[in-house]
Amino acid sequence: MAKKQLTLEAELESITPLFALLEEMLQGEEGKTVRQILNAAEEIFVNIASYAYDQGGTVDISVEILPEPHRICLIFQDEGVPFDPLSRGEVDTTLSSAERKIGGLGILMVKKMMTSVAYQWEYGKNTLTLERNLTKKDGQL
Amino acid sequence: MTITKNQQGTDLTIALEGRLDTVSTRSLEAELKSCLEGITALRFDFNQLEYISSAGLRVLLSAQKVMNQQGSMAIFGTNEEIDEVFEMTGFCDILTVEK
């Protein structure tokens, strides 16, 4: 099965090759699923680009299509400040617009759009693993 | 992303095309800062919008807060994914989404 890796500068503007790679690897998958995966990948990349490093650094990303169940596995690794995005408290989605606070929404969206999300701190790296089950456009697994 | 504005008196419609991601959200934020003065009805046309990131949601929330003070705000033309994002984040309860 296909596996690709890329290393990007941890800066917001550097995300384009990741979008291109995901679109290439997800060709033939349902449009909605593809857009949700791009959306989740963006949220994670932006978090790393915004908070991991004080003075710049890189993000290693691996993208793999796996069988049984047919799914995509995305791994993000950075050597920035140890931070488990999953440890944040849940956002209160019932508050009114006046009471709503900014922040935490990206991770909430990622958790809801992905089949699984896991964080590990290993070998001095933040490692975030996202998986999303896939269904081919024609409905066949 | 393309931003198209159509103003008639104090009514403003902003049509967004493409992805409202973190980078493109900045242009929308800048536009909104300069164009909301005196507006009493703000409408967002999402017919050509593919998806919205959390950064995009934050800008919509700020616009909603501004419009709460000076008039109304509504969004129309949302696709299924955007509806789901509004649903999962509770934004469906704080924004007016016309169907």
mmCIF file of C-alpha atoms in Angstrom:
data_model
loop_
_atom_site.group_PDB
_atom_site.id
_atom_site.type_symbol
_atom_site.label_atom_id
_atom_site.label_comp_id
_atom_site.label_asym_id
_atom_site.label_seq_id
_atom_site.Cartn_x
_atom_site.Cartn_y
_atom_site.Cartn_z
ATOM 1 C CA MET A 1 0.000 0.000 0.000
ATOM 2 C CA ALA A 2 1.095 3.540 -0.683
ATOM 3 C CA LYS A 3 3.020 5.525 1.897
ATOM 4 C CA LYS A 4 4.498 8.976 1.409
ATOM 5 C CA GLN A 5 6.423 11.301 3.650
ATOM 6 C CA LEU A 6 7.210 14.958 3.617
ATOM 7 C CA THR A 7 8.925 17.494 5.834
ATOM 8 C CA LEU A 8 7.597 21.040 5.929
ATOM 9 C CA GLU A 9 8.633 24.236 7.663
ATOM 10 C CA ALA A 10 6.318 24.788 10.620
ATOM 11 C CA GLU A 11 4.784 27.930 9.116
ATOM 12 C CA LEU A 12 1.191 28.546 8.086
ATOM 13 C CA GLU A 13 2.081 29.291 4.477
ATOM 14 C CA SER A 14 3.954 25.986 4.069
ATOM 15 C CA ILE A 15 0.861 23.791 4.066
ATOM 16 C CA THR A 16 0.249 23.697 0.295
ATOM 17 C CA PRO A 17 2.352 20.558 -0.458
ATOM 18 C CA LEU A 18 0.417 18.675 2.232
ATOM 19 C CA PHE A 19 -2.916 19.532 0.590
ATOM 20 C CA ALA A 20 -1.511 18.481 -2.792
ATOM 21 C CA LEU A 21 -0.239 15.159 -1.419
ATOM 22 C CA LEU A 22 -3.516 14.353 0.316
ATOM 23 C CA GLU A 23 -5.544 15.179 -2.791
ATOM 24 C CA GLU A 24 -3.278 12.947 -4.863
ATOM 25 C CA MET A 25 -3.444 10.008 -2.444
ATOM 26 C CA LEU A 26 -7.182 10.312 -1.922
ATOM 27 C CA GLN A 27 -8.076 10.397 -5.591
ATOM 28 C CA GLY A 28 -11.267 8.443 -6.213
ATOM 29 C CA GLU A 29 -12.493 8.809 -2.628
ATOM 30 C CA GLU A 30 -15.751 10.546 -1.804
ATOM 31 C CA GLY A 31 -15.428 14.352 -2.059
ATOM 32 C CA LYS A 32 -16.867 15.001 1.366
ATOM 33 C CA THR A 33 -14.455 12.588 3.044
ATOM 34 C CA VAL A 34 -11.506 14.153 1.227
ATOM 35 C CA ARG A 35 -12.520 17.663 2.293
ATOM 36 C CA GLN A 36 -12.929 16.557 5.914
ATOM 37 C CA ILE A 37 -9.465 14.972 5.899
ATOM 38 C CA LEU A 38 -7.940 18.150 4.408
ATOM 39 C CA ASN A 39 -9.798 20.166 7.004
ATOM 40 C CA ALA A 40 -8.496 18.005 9.896
ATOM 41 C CA ALA A 41 -4.936 17.979 8.496
ATOM 42 C CA GLU A 42 -5.043 21.755 8.287
ATOM 43 C CA GLU A 43 -6.182 22.137 11.892
ATOM 44 C CA ILE A 44 -3.315 19.960 13.132
ATOM 45 C CA PHE A 45 -0.701 21.625 10.920
ATOM 46 C CA VAL A 46 -1.845 25.088 11.979
ATOM 47 C CA ASN A 47 -1.659 24.122 15.655
ATOM 48 C CA ILE A 48 1.930 22.959 15.225
ATOM 49 C CA ALA A 49 2.878 25.986 13.120
ATOM 50 C CA SER A 50 1.363 28.338 15.686
ATOM 51 C CA TYR A 51 2.525 26.821 18.964
ATOM 52 C CA ALA A 52 5.268 24.194 18.670
ATOM 53 C CA TYR A 53 8.333 26.358 18.106
ATOM 54 C CA ASP A 54 9.539 29.722 19.369
ATOM 55 C CA GLN A 55 12.050 30.182 16.576
ATOM 56 C CA GLY A 56 10.943 28.001 13.710
ATOM 57 C CA GLY A 57 11.288 24.288 13.104
ATOM 58 C CA THR A 58 9.927 21.531 10.934
ATOM 59 C CA VAL A 59 7.044 19.083 10.859
ATOM 60 C CA ASP A 60 7.456 15.524 9.546
ATOM 61 C CA ILE A 61 4.299 14.131 8.028
ATOM 62 C CA SER A 62 3.646 10.611 6.865
ATOM 63 C CA VAL A 63 0.553 9.678 4.893
ATOM 64 C CA GLU A 64 -0.355 6.056 4.338
ATOM 65 C CA ILE A 65 -3.327 4.268 2.814
ATOM 66 C CA LEU A 66 -3.941 1.030 4.740
ATOM 67 C CA PRO A 67 -6.221 -1.962 4.174
ATOM 68 C CA GLU A 68 -8.768 -3.689 6.434
ATOM 69 C CA PRO A 69 -10.440 -1.429 7.067
ATOM 70 C CA HIS A 70 -9.552 0.698 4.021
ATOM 71 C CA ARG A 71 -8.288 3.861 5.718
ATOM 72 C CA ILE A 72 -5.838 6.719 5.665
ATOM 73 C CA CYS A 73 -3.271 7.117 8.423
ATOM 74 C CA LEU A 74 -1.664 10.519 8.929
ATOM 75 C CA ILE A 75 1.228 10.986 11.344
ATOM 76 C CA PHE A 76 2.474 14.447 12.349
ATOM 77 C CA GLN A 77 5.756 14.738 14.240
ATOM 78 C CA ASP A 78 7.472 17.831 15.564
ATOM 79 C CA GLU A 79 10.315 18.515 17.969
ATOM 80 C CA GLY A 80 8.670 21.495 19.598
ATOM 81 C CA VAL A 81 7.318 22.034 23.096
ATOM 82 C CA PRO A 82 5.700 18.819 24.407
ATOM 83 C CA PHE A 83 1.981 19.375 23.946
ATOM 84 C CA ASP A 84 -0.900 16.938 23.883
ATOM 85 C CA PRO A 85 -3.728 18.696 22.033
ATOM 86 C CA LEU A 86 -6.125 15.970 23.170
ATOM 87 C CA SER A 87 -5.594 16.891 26.826
ATOM 88 C CA ARG A 88 -7.441 20.182 26.450
ATOM 89 C CA GLY A 89 -10.821 20.462 28.083
ATOM 90 C CA GLU A 90 -13.871 20.032 25.897
ATOM 91 C CA VAL A 91 -15.285 23.186 24.328
ATOM 92 C CA ASP A 92 -18.708 24.129 25.659
ATOM 93 C CA THR A 93 -20.668 24.166 22.401
ATOM 94 C CA THR A 94 -23.883 25.275 24.103
ATOM 95 C CA LEU A 95 -22.840 28.842 24.957
ATOM 96 C CA SER A 96 -24.284 31.854 23.117
ATOM 97 C CA SER A 97 -22.191 33.922 20.683
ATOM 98 C CA ALA A 98 -21.567 36.548 23.360
ATOM 99 C CA GLU A 99 -20.240 33.941 25.805
ATOM 100 C CA ARG A 100 -18.262 31.849 23.339
ATOM 101 C CA LYS A 101 -14.519 31.816 23.796
ATOM 102 C CA ILE A 102 -12.031 31.533 21.001
ATOM 103 C CA GLY A 103 -9.904 28.396 20.849
ATOM 104 C CA GLY A 104 -10.215 24.632 21.102
ATOM 105 C CA LEU A 105 -12.556 24.406 18.116
ATOM 106 C CA GLY A 106 -9.952 22.993 15.749
ATOM 107 C CA ILE A 107 -9.209 19.967 17.921
ATOM 108 C CA LEU A 108 -12.901 19.411 18.519
ATOM 109 C CA MET A 109 -13.452 19.320 14.747
ATOM 110 C CA VAL A 110 -10.523 16.939 14.222
ATOM 111 C CA LYS A 111 -11.852 14.515 16.853
ATOM 112 C CA LYS A 112 -15.281 14.513 15.233
ATOM 113 C CA MET A 113 -14.052 14.186 11.649
ATOM 114 C CA MET A 114 -11.467 11.454 12.198
ATOM 115 C CA THR A 115 -12.100 7.826 13.108
ATOM 116 C CA SER A 116 -9.306 7.958 15.692
ATOM 117 C CA VAL A 117 -6.753 10.454 17.017
ATOM 118 C CA ALA A 118 -3.856 9.515 19.308
ATOM 119 C CA TYR A 119 -1.005 11.485 20.852
ATOM 120 C CA GLN A 120 2.380 10.227 22.003
ATOM 121 C CA TRP A 121 5.538 11.905 23.194
ATOM 122 C CA GLU A 122 8.386 9.720 22.035
ATOM 123 C CA TYR A 123 12.067 10.178 21.230
ATOM 124 C CA GLY A 124 11.750 13.896 21.967
ATOM 125 C CA LYS A 125 8.931 14.321 19.470
ATOM 126 C CA ASN A 126 5.258 15.158 19.638
ATOM 127 C CA THR A 127 3.590 12.437 17.599
ATOM 128 C CA LEU A 128 -0.034 12.768 16.581
ATOM 129 C CA THR A 129 -1.625 9.899 14.670
ATOM 130 C CA LEU A 130 -4.924 10.415 12.853
ATOM 131 C CA GLU A 131 -6.895 7.705 11.117
ATOM 132 C CA ARG A 132 -9.997 7.972 9.004
ATOM 133 C CA ASN A 133 -11.854 5.068 7.451
ATOM 134 C CA LEU A 134 -12.464 5.442 3.729
ATOM 135 C CA THR A 135 -15.199 4.326 1.414
ATOM 136 C CA LYS A 136 -14.588 4.431 -2.308
ATOM 137 C CA LYS A 137 -16.791 6.815 -4.253
ATOM 138 C CA ASP A 138 -18.736 3.931 -5.797
ATOM 139 C CA GLY A 139 -19.554 2.598 -2.334
ATOM 140 C CA GLN A 140 -17.153 -0.369 -2.478
ATOM 141 C CA LEU A 141 -14.684 -0.867 0.325
ATOM 142 C CA MET B 1 -10.295 31.867 -1.904
ATOM 143 C CA THR B 2 -12.258 34.603 -3.651
ATOM 144 C CA ILE B 3 -14.253 37.185 -1.717
ATOM 145 C CA THR B 4 -16.998 39.057 -3.580
ATOM 146 C CA LYS B 5 -18.858 41.907 -1.914
ATOM 147 C CA ASN B 6 -22.179 43.321 -2.964
ATOM 148 C CA GLN B 7 -23.484 46.295 -1.016
ATOM 149 C CA GLN B 8 -26.888 47.909 -1.446
ATOM 150 C CA GLY B 9 -27.428 50.698 1.029
ATOM 151 C CA THR B 10 -26.801 49.234 4.461
ATOM 152 C CA ASP B 11 -27.221 45.615 3.241
ATOM 153 C CA LEU B 12 -24.018 43.760 2.492
ATOM 154 C CA THR B 13 -23.677 40.311 0.946
ATOM 155 C CA ILE B 14 -20.283 38.624 0.965
ATOM 156 C CA ALA B 15 -19.833 35.607 -1.295
ATOM 157 C CA LEU B 16 -16.939 33.258 -0.527
ATOM 158 C CA GLU B 17 -15.518 30.833 -3.040
ATOM 159 C CA GLY B 18 -12.998 28.057 -2.298
ATOM 160 C CA ARG B 19 -11.654 27.115 1.110
ATOM 161 C CA LEU B 20 -11.982 29.290 4.173
ATOM 162 C CA ASP B 21 -8.730 27.990 5.634
ATOM 163 C CA THR B 22 -6.350 29.602 8.091
ATOM 164 C CA VAL B 23 -4.455 31.648 5.523
ATOM 165 C CA SER B 24 -7.467 32.852 3.521
ATOM 166 C CA THR B 25 -9.312 33.681 6.734
ATOM 167 C CA ARG B 26 -6.872 36.534 7.237
ATOM 168 C CA SER B 27 -8.086 38.302 4.086
ATOM 169 C CA LEU B 28 -11.693 37.877 5.147
ATOM 170 C CA GLU B 29 -10.872 39.237 8.593
ATOM 171 C CA ALA B 30 -9.218 42.290 7.038
ATOM 172 C CA GLU B 31 -12.197 42.847 4.698
ATOM 173 C CA LEU B 32 -14.670 42.618 7.560
ATOM 174 C CA LYS B 33 -12.717 45.069 9.658
ATOM 175 C CA SER B 34 -13.020 47.711 6.975
ATOM 176 C CA CYS B 35 -16.519 47.153 5.624
ATOM 177 C CA LEU B 36 -18.960 46.553 8.487
ATOM 178 C CA GLU B 37 -19.372 50.148 9.570
ATOM 179 C CA GLY B 38 -22.995 51.245 9.109
ATOM 180 C CA ILE B 39 -24.098 47.810 7.847
ATOM 181 C CA THR B 40 -27.394 46.624 9.328
ATOM 182 C CA ALA B 41 -27.885 43.382 7.371
ATOM 183 C CA LEU B 42 -24.901 41.155 6.653
ATOM 184 C CA ARG B 43 -25.343 38.003 4.576
ATOM 185 C CA PHE B 44 -22.754 35.389 3.656
ATOM 186 C CA ASP B 45 -23.216 33.430 0.446
ATOM 187 C CA PHE B 46 -21.534 30.023 0.947
ATOM 188 C CA ASN B 47 -22.755 28.403 -2.295
ATOM 189 C CA GLN B 48 -19.191 28.141 -3.629
ATOM 190 C CA LEU B 49 -17.470 27.499 -0.298
ATOM 191 C CA GLU B 50 -15.919 24.043 0.052
ATOM 192 C CA TYR B 51 -14.967 24.004 3.670
ATOM 193 C CA ILE B 52 -14.402 26.107 6.731
ATOM 194 C CA SER B 53 -11.570 25.764 9.232
ATOM 195 C CA SER B 54 -11.717 26.661 12.916
ATOM 196 C CA ALA B 55 -10.014 29.964 12.028
ATOM 197 C CA GLY B 56 -12.928 30.681 9.682
ATOM 198 C CA LEU B 57 -15.388 29.877 12.462
ATOM 199 C CA ARG B 58 -13.662 32.371 14.739
ATOM 200 C CA VAL B 59 -14.055 35.125 12.141
ATOM 201 C CA LEU B 60 -17.745 34.302 11.711
ATOM 202 C CA LEU B 61 -18.136 34.458 15.480
ATOM 203 C CA SER B 62 -16.498 37.911 15.633
ATOM 204 C CA ALA B 63 -18.707 39.137 12.777
ATOM 205 C CA GLN B 64 -21.757 37.791 14.609
ATOM 206 C CA LYS B 65 -20.737 39.686 17.737
ATOM 207 C CA VAL B 66 -20.397 42.920 15.742
ATOM 208 C CA MET B 67 -23.747 42.391 13.991
ATOM 209 C CA ASN B 68 -25.487 41.598 17.297
ATOM 210 C CA GLN B 69 -24.822 45.254 18.148
ATOM 211 C CA GLN B 70 -25.836 46.822 14.865
ATOM 212 C CA GLY B 71 -28.256 44.601 12.961
ATOM 213 C CA SER B 72 -28.537 41.052 11.685
ATOM 214 C CA MET B 73 -26.319 38.413 10.118
ATOM 215 C CA ALA B 74 -27.261 35.316 8.127
ATOM 216 C CA ILE B 75 -25.495 32.620 6.142
ATOM 217 C CA PHE B 76 -26.974 30.780 3.176
ATOM 218 C CA GLY B 77 -25.931 28.190 0.588
ATOM 219 C CA THR B 78 -23.971 25.938 2.996
ATOM 220 C CA ASN B 79 -22.983 22.466 1.812
ATOM 221 C CA GLU B 80 -23.298 19.265 3.836
ATOM 222 C CA GLU B 81 -19.771 19.410 5.314
ATOM 223 C CA ILE B 82 -20.158 22.991 6.466
ATOM 224 C CA ASP B 83 -23.524 22.138 8.026
ATOM 225 C CA GLU B 84 -21.799 19.294 9.870
ATOM 226 C CA VAL B 85 -19.043 21.606 11.106
ATOM 227 C CA PHE B 86 -21.669 24.069 12.385
ATOM 228 C CA GLU B 87 -23.458 21.145 14.036
ATOM 229 C CA MET B 88 -20.401 19.598 15.727
ATOM 230 C CA THR B 89 -19.171 22.939 17.063
ATOM 231 C CA GLY B 90 -22.584 24.177 18.205
ATOM 232 C CA PHE B 91 -22.340 27.098 15.760
ATOM 233 C CA CYS B 92 -25.727 26.095 14.321
ATOM 234 C CA ASP B 93 -27.229 27.541 17.529
ATOM 235 C CA ILE B 94 -25.396 30.868 17.469
ATOM 236 C CA LEU B 95 -25.469 31.622 13.742
ATOM 237 C CA THR B 96 -28.497 32.049 11.514
ATOM 238 C CA VAL B 97 -28.205 29.532 8.687
ATOM 239 C CA GLU B 98 -30.883 29.903 6.030
ATOM 240 C CA LYS B 99 -31.938 26.789 4.164
#
